[in-house]
C-alpha cells in the first residue's frame, strides 16, 4: 500500500475515471491520503464527480512518472466522519481555502476491493490487491 501512496504523491497528478450514464469521464486529481489503513481521495459534493461516484462507485485511476504507470481500479466508499475529512485536509492544507471538514461539501472516499497494477514498457506488471 505504501508504494501506491508514494507513487501517487510523487506523480503529483493522477487521472480518475468515472461513469456518467454510459459516458466515461476522466479528470485530474491530486489528493491521496493514507488514513486508518485505507487509501483515500477527496472531492466536493457539489461536483459532478461526486454524483457519478454515488451512481456507480466503481472507478479507475491512472498515474504516470519516470516511465512507469499505475492503474488502480476499485470501488469508492464515502467516509462521512469529520476525522477522515480532517486527516485529508491536514495532509493538503492548501485545500483549506476551499474546503473544511465541517462545511457539508468536503467529501472523502476510500478504496475497497481494489487492484493496483504497476507497469512499464520494460518490466513485467506488478499487481497489488487490497
Short mmCIF file of C-alpha atoms in Angstrom, two decimals:
data_model
loop_
_atom_site.label_atom_id
_atom_site.label_comp_id
_atom_site.label_asym_id
_atom_site.label_seq_id
_atom_site.Cartn_x
_atom_site.Cartn_y
_atom_site.Cartn_z
CA UNK A 1 0.00 0.00 0.00
CA UNK A 2 2.79 2.42 0.85
CA UNK A 3 4.29 2.02 -2.61
CA UNK A 4 0.95 3.04 -4.16
CA UNK A 5 0.63 6.11 -1.97
CA UNK A 6 4.25 7.14 -2.53
CA UNK A 7 3.86 6.75 -6.30
CA UNK A 8 0.65 8.78 -6.44
CA UNK A 9 2.12 11.57 -4.31
CA UNK A 10 5.33 11.71 -6.33
CA UNK A 11 3.41 11.72 -9.62
CA UNK A 12 1.59 14.77 -8.23
CA UNK A 13 -1.38 14.33 -10.60
CA UNK A 14 -3.41 11.25 -11.39
CA UNK A 15 -6.47 10.88 -13.58
CA UNK A 16 -9.70 9.49 -12.17
CA UNK A 17 -12.25 7.82 -14.45
CA UNK A 18 -15.91 7.56 -13.50
CA UNK A 19 -19.06 6.78 -15.45
CA UNK A 20 -21.70 9.38 -16.29
CA UNK A 21 -24.51 7.15 -17.51
CA UNK A 22 -22.86 5.34 -20.41
CA UNK A 23 -20.20 8.02 -20.93
CA UNK A 24 -16.77 7.69 -19.28
CA UNK A 25 -15.47 10.87 -17.62
CA UNK A 26 -11.82 11.44 -16.76
CA UNK A 27 -10.36 14.34 -14.82
CA UNK A 28 -7.14 15.23 -12.99
CA UNK A 29 -6.93 14.74 -9.23
CA UNK A 30 -4.13 15.39 -6.80
CA UNK A 31 -5.28 14.31 -3.35
CA UNK A 32 -4.38 10.96 -1.87
CA UNK A 33 -4.17 10.09 1.80
CA UNK A 34 -3.49 7.03 3.94
CA UNK A 35 -5.85 7.02 6.91
CA UNK A 36 -6.65 4.13 9.27
CA UNK A 37 -5.05 1.65 6.88
CA UNK A 38 -7.01 2.76 3.82
CA UNK A 39 -6.26 4.76 0.67
CA UNK A 40 -8.42 7.89 0.45
CA UNK A 41 -9.19 10.52 -2.18
CA UNK A 42 -11.12 13.78 -1.81
CA UNK A 43 -13.61 15.87 -3.79
CA UNK A 44 -16.53 18.23 -3.24
CA UNK A 45 -20.14 17.09 -3.02
CA UNK A 46 -21.18 19.88 -5.40
CA UNK A 47 -19.06 18.45 -8.23
CA UNK A 48 -20.34 16.14 -10.97
CA UNK A 49 -17.72 13.55 -9.99
CA UNK A 50 -19.44 13.18 -6.61
CA UNK A 51 -22.76 12.40 -8.27
CA UNK A 52 -21.09 9.97 -10.67
CA UNK A 53 -19.44 8.08 -7.79
CA UNK A 54 -22.78 7.93 -5.95
CA UNK A 55 -24.42 6.42 -9.05
CA UNK A 56 -21.57 3.98 -9.73
CA UNK A 57 -18.79 3.66 -7.14
CA UNK A 58 -16.54 1.64 -9.47
CA UNK A 59 -13.67 3.86 -10.62
CA UNK A 60 -10.21 3.61 -12.05
CA UNK A 61 -7.29 5.96 -11.75
CA UNK A 62 -4.06 6.21 -13.67
CA UNK A 63 -0.80 7.99 -12.91
CA UNK A 64 2.50 8.13 -14.81
CA UNK A 65 6.01 9.00 -13.66
CA UNK A 66 9.52 8.22 -14.89
CA UNK A 67 8.40 5.64 -17.43
CA UNK A 68 6.17 3.72 -15.02
CA UNK A 69 2.42 3.93 -14.73
CA UNK A 70 -0.04 2.86 -12.09
CA UNK A 71 -3.58 1.79 -12.83
CA UNK A 72 -5.79 1.37 -9.77
CA UNK A 73 -9.34 0.05 -10.07
CA UNK A 74 -11.79 -0.42 -7.25
CA UNK A 75 -14.91 0.76 -5.50
CA UNK A 76 -15.06 4.03 -3.59
CA UNK A 77 -16.81 4.15 -0.23
CA UNK A 78 -17.64 7.51 1.33
CA UNK A 79 -16.35 8.08 4.85
CA UNK A 80 -18.62 10.75 6.32
CA UNK A 81 -16.64 11.25 9.53
CA UNK A 82 -15.10 14.60 10.37
CA UNK A 83 -11.91 12.77 11.40
CA UNK A 84 -11.45 11.32 7.89
CA UNK A 85 -12.08 14.68 6.21
CA UNK A 86 -9.78 16.45 8.67
CA UNK A 87 -7.00 13.95 8.03
CA UNK A 88 -7.21 14.64 4.29
CA UNK A 89 -7.29 18.41 4.70
CA UNK A 90 -4.42 18.30 7.19
CA UNK A 91 -2.42 16.41 4.55
CA UNK A 92 -3.29 19.11 1.96
CA UNK A 93 -3.51 22.40 3.89
CA UNK A 94 -3.71 24.38 0.64
CA UNK A 95 -7.23 22.96 0.21
CA UNK A 96 -8.39 24.71 3.37
CA UNK A 97 -9.02 27.88 1.32
CA UNK A 98 -11.81 25.93 -0.43
CA UNK A 99 -12.80 23.16 1.98
CA UNK A 100 -13.38 22.48 5.67
CA UNK A 101 -14.20 19.16 7.32
CA UNK A 102 -17.47 20.62 8.65
CA UNK A 103 -18.59 22.54 5.54
CA UNK A 104 -21.06 19.93 4.25
CA UNK A 105 -19.24 19.90 0.90
CA UNK A 106 -15.93 18.17 1.59
CA UNK A 107 -16.16 14.51 0.71
CA UNK A 108 -13.61 11.74 1.19
CA UNK A 109 -13.72 8.20 -0.17
CA UNK A 110 -11.60 5.14 0.47
CA UNK A 111 -10.90 2.32 -1.94
CA UNK A 112 -12.21 -1.19 -1.34
CA UNK A 113 -11.92 -4.31 -3.49
CA UNK A 114 -9.02 -2.59 -5.22
CA UNK A 115 -6.43 -3.86 -7.65
CA UNK A 116 -3.33 -1.83 -8.48
CA UNK A 117 -1.07 -2.61 -11.42
CA UNK A 118 2.36 -1.04 -11.82
CA UNK A 119 3.63 -1.36 -15.38
CA UNK A 120 6.18 -0.03 -17.83
CA UNK A 121 7.39 -0.81 -21.32
CA UNK A 122 10.46 -2.57 -19.90
CA UNK A 123 9.26 -4.52 -16.85
CA UNK A 124 6.66 -7.15 -16.12
CA UNK A 125 3.50 -5.80 -14.45
CA UNK A 126 3.30 -5.95 -10.67
CA UNK A 127 -0.16 -6.49 -9.17
CA UNK A 128 -1.22 -5.43 -5.65
CA UNK A 129 -4.70 -6.33 -4.39
CA UNK A 130 -6.19 -4.70 -1.31
#
